[in-house]
Amino acid sequence: LDLLGRLANKSIGELLGGVLRTRVPFYVASGRRDTTAEEEVQYLQRLIEETGAKAVKYRVGGRMNRNQDALPGRTEKLIPLSRKTLGDDIAIHADSNSSYDPPQAIRVGRMLEDIRAVFFEEPCPFDNLEANRKVSDALTIPVALGEQEYSQWRFQYTIRERVADIMQPDLFYYGGLIRSIRVARMAALRDMPTTPHISGGFGFVYMLHFASCVPKIGSWQEYKEGVKPYGKLFHPPLRIVEGALTVPQGPGVGLAEPKELLKDAE
């Protein structure tokens, strides 16, 4: 796609349907479970201060751990404490990483509803579609699913049968932008948004291109630190503006010309 974009002098977003937005609001994702509830909220506050984010995502449960919390009582403390401390203006997302059976997931989901969280990610084991559907049917908070999915046919089933409310193909794990946009187009037919999961490193760049051209995305897209080490490699440089990331504007991925990048190299 980068080569095609450079040949056509178009960004990836222009190649894949046309650029609809040049800034993408993001939630900053904490990948931690080694914190107490109080430590996690302090960590989230630091991420907000460093990035200017208007939204966050934290982890609940114990990660594929059959209803066991990472630390005793952490989830029950973290959910209300996050809203009390961060305030009403910060959008909150939660990810259980397949931690619960349906009854426990519904109980945690009710707590997230109480704080008006945006979505509840992967409440039950990701490959147990029936369990996740029970949770999405019982809750008003949207359930997000798809990070671990690799099958177009299971995505189709998940969308058709409304197993979840938000689709989350990982732009790396699922095999790239073209396959992920197919999922987004299927989801849009059922009036469902797609908020892709991203891996670290350069993943946020592909998220920006995805979000630039896909009509029906969520209000916030996932971001893990990347602007500081990579933003200056683009022309113009990538920036954070009022809790939103600027989309690469140059051809292809949007990297600056190699000669320009390397001019001061030794």
PDB file of C-alpha atoms in Angstrom, residues 1 16 149-155 169-186 194 210:
ATOM      1  CA  LEU A   1       0.000   0.000   0.000  1.00  0.00           C
ATOM      2  CA  LEU A  16      -8.869   2.937   0.315  1.00  0.00           C
ATOM      3  CA  GLU A 149     -10.287 -13.037  15.606  1.00  0.00           C
ATOM      4  CA  TYR A 150      -8.673 -14.263  12.401  1.00  0.00           C
ATOM      5  CA  SER A 151     -11.673 -15.665  10.498  1.00  0.00           C
ATOM      6  CA  GLN A 152     -13.749 -13.551   8.121  1.00  0.00           C
ATOM      7  CA  TRP A 153     -16.582 -16.065   8.505  1.00  0.00           C
ATOM      8  CA  ARG A 154     -16.658 -15.753  12.294  1.00  0.00           C
ATOM      9  CA  PHE A 155     -16.647 -11.979  11.988  1.00  0.00           C
ATOM     10  CA  PRO A 169     -10.180  -6.452  14.313  1.00  0.00           C
ATOM     11  CA  ASP A 170      -6.521  -6.007  15.195  1.00  0.00           C
ATOM     12  CA  LEU A 171      -4.851  -4.360  12.218  1.00  0.00           C
ATOM     13  CA  PHE A 172      -1.827  -6.656  12.575  1.00  0.00           C
ATOM     14  CA  TYR A 173      -3.300  -9.918  13.887  1.00  0.00           C
ATOM     15  CA  TYR A 174      -6.167  -9.946  11.406  1.00  0.00           C
ATOM     16  CA  GLY A 175      -3.936  -9.371   8.426  1.00  0.00           C
ATOM     17  CA  GLY A 176      -3.960  -5.713   7.524  1.00  0.00           C
ATOM     18  CA  LEU A 177      -6.042  -2.747   6.470  1.00  0.00           C
ATOM     19  CA  ILE A 178      -7.912  -4.277   3.521  1.00  0.00           C
ATOM     20  CA  ARG A 179      -9.245  -7.256   5.506  1.00  0.00           C
ATOM     21  CA  SER A 180     -10.108  -5.013   8.456  1.00  0.00           C
ATOM     22  CA  ILE A 181     -12.013  -2.587   6.231  1.00  0.00           C
ATOM     23  CA  ARG A 182     -14.064  -5.538   4.956  1.00  0.00           C
ATOM     24  CA  VAL A 183     -15.101  -6.160   8.557  1.00  0.00           C
ATOM     25  CA  ALA A 184     -15.989  -2.485   8.979  1.00  0.00           C
ATOM     26  CA  ARG A 185     -18.164  -2.567   5.864  1.00  0.00           C
ATOM     27  CA  MET A 186     -20.007  -5.671   7.069  1.00  0.00           C
ATOM     28  CA  THR A 194     -15.578  -0.623  14.114  1.00  0.00           C
ATOM     29  CA  PHE A 210      -8.058   3.175   8.882  1.00  0.00           C
TER      30      PHE A 210
END
